[in-house]
PDB file of C-alpha atoms in Angstrom:
ATOM      1  CA  MET A 261      31.572 106.415  57.439  1.00 60.00           C
ATOM      2  CA  SER A 262      34.759 105.996  59.434  1.00 77.00           C
ATOM      3  CA  SER A 263      37.032 108.939  60.215  1.00 88.00           C
ATOM      4  CA  PHE A 264      40.049 106.641  60.461  1.00 87.00           C
ATOM      5  CA  LYS A 265      42.690 106.745  57.736  1.00 88.00           C
ATOM      6  CA  ALA A 266      44.891 103.931  56.526  1.00 82.00           C
ATOM      7  CA  LEU A 267      48.604 104.526  57.085  1.00 85.00           C
ATOM      8  CA  THR A 268      51.049 104.666  54.202  1.00 82.00           C
ATOM      9  CA  SER A 269      53.156 101.528  53.992  1.00 82.00           C
ATOM     10  CA  ILE A 270      55.912 100.083  51.818  1.00 80.00           C
ATOM     11  CA  PRO A 271      56.636  96.460  50.872  1.00 82.00           C
ATOM     12  CA  LEU A 272      58.923  94.843  53.432  1.00 82.00           C
ATOM     13  CA  SER A 273      61.264  93.841  50.584  1.00 82.00           C
ATOM     14  CA  GLN A 274      62.296  97.527  50.429  1.00 80.00           C
ATOM     15  CA  VAL A 275      63.618  97.440  54.003  1.00 79.00           C
ATOM     16  CA  GLN A 276      67.360  96.776  53.896  1.00 73.00           C
ATOM     17  CA  THR A 277      68.505  96.267  57.469  1.00 73.00           C
ATOM     18  CA  LEU A 278      67.369  95.285  60.896  1.00 70.00           C
ATOM     19  CA  ARG A 279      68.284  97.992  63.381  1.00 68.00           C
ATOM     20  CA  VAL A 280      69.745  96.324  66.470  1.00 67.00           C
ATOM     21  CA  ASN A 281      72.595  98.610  67.506  1.00 57.00           C
ATOM     22  CA  GLU A 282      70.483 100.858  69.753  1.00 57.00           C
ATOM     23  CA  VAL A 283      70.766  99.759  73.358  1.00 56.00           C
ATOM     24  CA  VAL A 284      68.046 100.717  75.781  1.00 61.00           C
ATOM     25  CA  GLU A 285      69.480 101.646  79.152  1.00 73.00           C
ATOM     26  CA  PRO A 286      68.543  99.015  81.721  1.00 81.00           C
ATOM     27  CA  LEU A 287      66.627 100.216  84.736  1.00 89.00           C
ATOM     28  CA  GLN A 288      68.562 100.840  87.934  1.00 92.00           C
ATOM     29  CA  LEU A 289      67.550 101.519  91.518  1.00 93.00           C
ATOM     30  CA  ASP A 290      67.967 105.237  90.835  1.00 93.00           C
ATOM     31  CA  SER A 291      65.668 105.135  87.756  1.00 94.00           C
ATOM     32  CA  PRO A 292      62.346 106.992  88.112  1.00 95.00           C
ATOM     33  CA  ALA A 293      59.723 105.066  90.074  1.00 95.00           C
ATOM     34  CA  THR A 294      57.114 105.797  87.405  1.00 95.00           C
ATOM     35  CA  PHE A 295      58.986 103.364  85.118  1.00 94.00           C
ATOM     36  CA  VAL A 296      57.741 100.421  87.233  1.00 94.00           C
ATOM     37  CA  MET A 297      54.283 101.758  88.100  1.00 95.00           C
ATOM     38  CA  THR A 298      51.220 100.347  86.377  1.00 94.00           C
ATOM     39  CA  ASP A 299      49.270 103.534  85.682  1.00 95.00           C
ATOM     40  CA  PHE A 300      45.536 102.841  85.633  1.00 94.00           C
ATOM     41  CA  SER A 301      44.918 105.921  83.511  1.00 93.00           C
ATOM     42  CA  ARG A 302      46.748 104.093  80.687  1.00 93.00           C
ATOM     43  CA  HIS A 303      46.233 100.420  81.554  1.00 91.00           C
ATOM     44  CA  SER A 304      43.092  98.904  83.005  1.00 91.00           C
ATOM     45  CA  PRO A 305      43.779  97.401  86.410  1.00 92.00           C
ATOM     46  CA  ARG A 306      43.870  93.627  86.619  1.00 92.00           C
ATOM     47  CA  ILE A 307      40.884  92.803  88.792  1.00 95.00           C
ATOM     48  CA  ILE A 308      39.181  89.709  90.110  1.00 96.00           C
ATOM     49  CA  GLU A 309      35.959  89.391  92.095  1.00 97.00           C
ATOM     50  CA  VAL A 310      36.175  88.621  95.777  1.00 96.00           C
ATOM     51  CA  ASP A 311      34.079  85.434  95.575  1.00 96.00           C
ATOM     52  CA  THR A 312      36.181  83.794  92.836  1.00 97.00           C
ATOM     53  CA  SER A 313      37.439  80.359  93.886  1.00 96.00           C
ATOM     54  CA  VAL A 314      41.153  79.916  94.384  1.00 96.00           C
ATOM     55  CA  ASP A 315      41.284  77.319  91.607  1.00 96.00           C
ATOM     56  CA  GLU A 316      39.492  79.634  89.160  1.00 97.00           C
ATOM     57  CA  ALA A 317      41.801  82.511  90.122  1.00 96.00           C
ATOM     58  CA  LEU A 318      44.831  80.312  89.462  1.00 96.00           C
ATOM     59  CA  ARG A 319      43.424  79.309  86.075  1.00 96.00           C
ATOM     60  CA  ILE A 320      42.719  82.937  85.114  1.00 95.00           C
ATOM     61  CA  MET A 321      46.112  84.201  86.247  1.00 94.00           C
ATOM     62  CA  ASP A 322      47.920  81.389  84.442  1.00 93.00           C
ATOM     63  CA  LYS A 323      45.950  81.984  81.243  1.00 94.00           C
ATOM     64  CA  ILE A 324      46.790  85.701  81.082  1.00 92.00           C
ATOM     65  CA  HIS A 325      50.275  85.358  82.628  1.00 91.00           C
ATOM     66  CA  VAL A 326      49.862  87.691  85.600  1.00 89.00           C
ATOM     67  CA  ARG A 327      51.114  87.235  89.142  1.00 89.00           C
ATOM     68  CA  SER A 328      48.715  89.482  91.032  1.00 91.00           C
ATOM     69  CA  LYS A 329      45.254  91.001  90.798  1.00 94.00           C
ATOM     70  CA  LEU A 330      43.304  93.658  92.616  1.00 95.00           C
ATOM     71  CA  VAL A 331      40.313  92.112  94.371  1.00 96.00           C
ATOM     72  CA  VAL A 332      36.983  93.936  94.038  1.00 96.00           C
ATOM     73  CA  ASP A 333      33.468  93.438  95.351  1.00 95.00           C
ATOM     74  CA  LYS A 334      30.311  93.424  93.208  1.00 94.00           C
ATOM     75  CA  SER A 335      30.283  97.259  93.197  1.00 94.00           C
ATOM     76  CA  LEU A 336      33.904  97.327  91.970  1.00 92.00           C
ATOM     77  CA  ASN A 337      35.186  98.655  95.298  1.00 92.00           C
ATOM     78  CA  LEU A 338      38.758  97.616  96.039  1.00 94.00           C
ATOM     79  CA  VAL A 339      38.837  95.113  98.912  1.00 95.00           C
ATOM     80  CA  GLY A 340      42.346  93.651  98.594  1.00 95.00           C
ATOM     81  CA  ILE A 341      45.137  92.210  96.492  1.00 95.00           C
ATOM     82  CA  VAL A 342      45.844  88.575  95.767  1.00 95.00           C
ATOM     83  CA  ASN A 343      49.036  87.235  94.266  1.00 90.00           C
ATOM     84  CA  LEU A 344      50.114  83.921  92.863  1.00 91.00           C
ATOM     85  CA  ASN A 345      52.183  83.102  95.950  1.00 87.00           C
ATOM     86  CA  ASP A 346      49.056  83.465  98.152  1.00 88.00           C
ATOM     87  CA  LEU A 347      47.083  81.162  95.870  1.00 93.00           C
ATOM     88  CA  LEU A 348      49.818  78.511  95.857  1.00 92.00           C
ATOM     89  CA  SER A 349      50.760  78.744  99.541  1.00 89.00           C
ATOM     90  CA  ARG A 350      49.558  76.850 102.565  1.00 90.00           C
ATOM     91  CA  LYS A 351      47.257  79.810 103.253  1.00 91.00           C
ATOM     92  CA  VAL A 352      44.681  78.040 101.081  1.00 93.00           C
ATOM     93  CA  LEU A 353      44.643  74.878 103.206  1.00 92.00           C
ATOM     94  CA  MET A 354      44.766  76.906 106.415  1.00 92.00           C
ATOM     95  CA  ALA A 355      41.740  78.933 105.277  1.00 92.00           C
ATOM     96  CA  ALA A 356      39.854  75.749 104.414  1.00 92.00           C
ATOM     97  CA  ASN A 357      40.692  74.247 107.805  1.00 92.00           C
ATOM     98  CA  LEU A 358      39.773  77.416 109.710  1.00 91.00           C
ATOM     99  CA  LYS A 359      36.408  77.751 107.938  1.00 92.00           C
ATOM    100  CA  GLY A 360      35.708  74.010 107.998  1.00 93.00           C
ATOM    101  CA  ILE A 361      35.260  73.853 104.210  1.00 94.00           C
ATOM    102  CA  LYS A 362      36.783  71.902 101.355  1.00 94.00           C
ATOM    103  CA  ARG A 363      39.854  73.326  99.668  1.00 93.00           C
ATOM    104  CA  THR A 364      37.842  73.740  96.465  1.00 93.00           C
ATOM    105  CA  ASP A 365      35.452  76.080  98.305  1.00 95.00           C
ATOM    106  CA  VAL A 366      38.187  78.525  99.367  1.00 95.00           C
ATOM    107  CA  THR A 367      37.819  81.883  97.631  1.00 96.00           C
ATOM    108  CA  VAL A 368      40.142  84.753  96.847  1.00 96.00           C
ATOM    109  CA  SER A 369      38.728  86.651  99.844  1.00 95.00           C
ATOM    110  CA  ASP A 370      40.064  83.938 102.163  1.00 95.00           C
ATOM    111  CA  VAL A 371      43.713  84.370 101.103  1.00 94.00           C
ATOM    112  CA  MET A 372      43.993  87.952  99.817  1.00 94.00           C
ATOM    113  CA  VAL A 373      45.768  90.791 101.548  1.00 92.00           C
ATOM    114  CA  LYS A 374      42.903  92.979 102.722  1.00 93.00           C
ATOM    115  CA  VAL A 375      42.819  96.637 101.736  1.00 91.00           C
ATOM    116  CA  VAL A 376      42.985  97.663 105.422  1.00 91.00           C
ATOM    117  CA  GLU A 377      46.420  96.013 105.583  1.00 90.00           C
ATOM    118  CA  LEU A 378      47.782  97.884 102.545  1.00 91.00           C
ATOM    119  CA  HIS A 379      49.312 101.306 102.112  1.00 93.00           C
ATOM    120  CA  ALA A 380      49.280 103.840  99.316  1.00 95.00           C
ATOM    121  CA  VAL A 381      51.585 106.689  98.308  1.00 96.00           C
ATOM    122  CA  ARG A 382      50.525 109.909  96.599  1.00 96.00           C
ATOM    123  CA  LEU A 383      51.223 109.997  92.848  1.00 97.00           C
ATOM    124  CA  SER A 384      53.158 113.267  93.159  1.00 96.00           C
ATOM    125  CA  LYS A 385      55.601 111.511  95.544  1.00 97.00           C
ATOM    126  CA  ILE A 386      56.068 108.620  93.127  1.00 96.00           C
ATOM    127  CA  GLN A 387      56.710 111.070  90.279  1.00 96.00           C
ATOM    128  CA  CYS A 388      59.730 112.506  92.098  1.00 96.00           C
ATOM    129  CA  SER A 389      61.043 109.243  93.585  1.00 96.00           C
ATOM    130  CA  SER A 390      63.313 106.471  92.414  1.00 96.00           C
ATOM    131  CA  ILE A 391      62.700 102.748  92.169  1.00 95.00           C
ATOM    132  CA  GLY A 392      65.050 102.385  95.136  1.00 95.00           C
ATOM    133  CA  ASP A 393      62.851 104.723  97.193  1.00 96.00           C
ATOM    134  CA  VAL A 394      59.795 102.603  96.397  1.00 95.00           C
ATOM    135  CA  LEU A 395      61.644  99.404  97.242  1.00 94.00           C
ATOM    136  CA  ALA A 396      62.797 100.879 100.574  1.00 93.00           C
ATOM    137  CA  THR A 397      59.190 101.862 101.325  1.00 95.00           C
ATOM    138  CA  MET A 398      57.950  98.352 100.530  1.00 93.00           C
ATOM    139  CA  ARG A 399      60.592  96.827 102.796  1.00 92.00           C
ATOM    140  CA  VAL A 400      59.709  99.150 105.690  1.00 92.00           C
ATOM    141  CA  LEU A 401      56.009  98.339 105.259  1.00 92.00           C
ATOM    142  CA  GLY A 402      56.655  94.635 104.638  1.00 90.00           C
ATOM    143  CA  GLU A 403      54.347  94.732 101.617  1.00 90.00           C
ATOM    144  CA  GLN A 404      54.703  93.192  98.148  1.00 89.00           C
ATOM    145  CA  HIS A 405      52.522  95.890  96.554  1.00 90.00           C
ATOM    146  CA  LEU A 406      52.365  99.634  96.875  1.00 93.00           C
ATOM    147  CA  LEU A 407      49.236 101.365  95.662  1.00 94.00           C
ATOM    148  CA  VAL A 408      49.382 104.879  94.244  1.00 96.00           C
ATOM    149  CA  TYR A 409      46.611 107.444  94.752  1.00 95.00           C
ATOM    150  CA  ASP A 410      45.894 110.749  93.037  1.00 94.00           C
ATOM    151  CA  ASN A 411      44.862 114.134  94.439  1.00 93.00           C
ATOM    152  CA  ASP A 412      41.232 112.977  94.660  1.00 92.00           C
ATOM    153  CA  LYS A 413      42.318 109.928  96.713  1.00 91.00           C
ATOM    154  CA  ASN A 414      41.414 107.533  93.911  1.00 92.00           C
ATOM    155  CA  ILE A 415      43.680 104.547  93.322  1.00 93.00           C
ATOM    156  CA  ARG A 416      45.660 105.595  90.262  1.00 95.00           C
ATOM    157  CA  GLY A 417      48.180 102.785  89.995  1.00 95.00           C
ATOM    158  CA  ALA A 418      50.150 100.000  91.613  1.00 94.00           C
ATOM    159  CA  ILE A 419      53.748  98.927  91.946  1.00 94.00           C
ATOM    160  CA  SER A 420      54.665  95.304  92.575  1.00 92.00           C
ATOM    161  CA  ALA A 421      57.893  93.989  94.086  1.00 92.00           C
ATOM    162  CA  VAL A 422      57.804  91.212  91.480  1.00 89.00           C
ATOM    163  CA  ASP A 423      57.630  93.802  88.684  1.00 89.00           C
ATOM    164  CA  ILE A 424      60.583  95.685  90.191  1.00 93.00           C
ATOM    165  CA  GLY A 425      62.625  92.484  90.375  1.00 92.00           C
ATOM    166  CA  ARG A 426      61.762  91.630  86.780  1.00 89.00           C
ATOM    167  CA  ALA A 427      62.545  95.147  85.519  1.00 90.00           C
ATOM    168  CA  LEU A 428      65.888  95.330  87.333  1.00 91.00           C
ATOM    169  CA  GLN A 429      66.653  91.641  86.782  1.00 88.00           C
ATOM    170  CA  ILE A 430      67.445  91.184  90.467  1.00 87.00           C
ATOM    171  CA  PRO A 431      65.870  89.148  93.251  1.00 86.00           C
ATOM    172  CA  VAL A 432      63.605  91.291  95.425  1.00 84.00           C
ATOM    173  CA  ASP A 433      62.719  89.939  98.846  1.00 85.00           C
ATOM    174  CA  ILE A 434      60.146  91.723 100.955  1.00 82.00           C
ATOM    175  CA  ASN A 435      59.643  90.199 104.378  1.00 75.00           C
ATOM    176  CA  ALA A 436      56.127  90.500 105.733  1.00 65.00           C
ATOM    177  CA  THR A 437      55.911  92.573 108.902  1.00 56.00           C
ATOM    178  CA  ALA A 438      53.696  91.835 111.887  1.00 51.00           C
ATOM    179  CA  HIS A 439      51.575  94.927 112.521  1.00 50.00           C
ATOM    180  CA  SER A 440      49.901  93.833 115.745  1.00 48.00           C
ATOM    181  CA  PHE A 441      50.150  91.489 118.687  1.00 48.00           C
ATOM    182  CA  LYS A 442      47.382  89.434 117.034  1.00 50.00           C
ATOM    183  CA  ASP A 443      49.617  88.908 113.976  1.00 49.00           C
ATOM    184  CA  ILE A 444      52.460  87.669 116.177  1.00 49.00           C
ATOM    185  CA  PHE A 445      50.139  85.384 118.173  1.00 49.00           C
ATOM    186  CA  ASN A 446      48.643  83.906 114.995  1.00 50.00           C
ATOM    187  CA  VAL A 447      52.064  83.167 113.513  1.00 47.00           C
ATOM    188  CA  ILE A 448      53.385  81.529 116.683  1.00 50.00           C
ATOM    189  CA  HIS A 449      50.319  79.672 117.937  1.00 50.00           C
ATOM    190  CA  GLU A 450      48.076  79.218 114.921  1.00 51.00           C
ATOM    191  CA  HIS A 451      50.878  78.829 112.332  1.00 51.00           C
ATOM    192  CA  TYR A 452      49.354  81.492 110.095  1.00 55.00           C
ATOM    193  CA  GLU A 453      51.421  83.254 107.495  1.00 56.00           C
ATOM    194  CA  LEU A 454      51.783  87.002 107.457  1.00 54.00           C
ATOM    195  CA  SER A 455      50.178  88.575 104.405  1.00 52.00           C
TER     196      SER A 455
END
């Protein structure tokens, strides 16, 4: 027997008006950062396996209307992040050329931003910060995503520059930053893109 109870309802014909006069305040740069954080304690993270082909990843992301996914290995360990721009960029053809494989054989692991190239901020910092603070952090780091970790150093959530732009209804540009001489060399001589 179920312990769930049906809710009391009324026929819709008894409802007289549509309430539209309440205006929700739009988010601003000084709004709390938690308003744009995807909290994994409330929402399952969007994940994709590391060996998924680029074409399959594009199909999946298009089907469920998402622009980025956390990349995991077979043991569900986080290994990176991939976004729609990576999957649609010349990084795919460059990866195929570098590995000497067909474009259709390129996987998410070939174009993702690796976890060693990402940064995370403690949840308690996010809870007392503004969206503007997060955006400034992303710009300094040159990263499109900021991961959030809890006191046990588990990934608790993520914030995306795309989500911030959508929430604030403004364009958000984050320029990738070279973190090493190798990055600079690869951009100049090998025509790689910064992640």
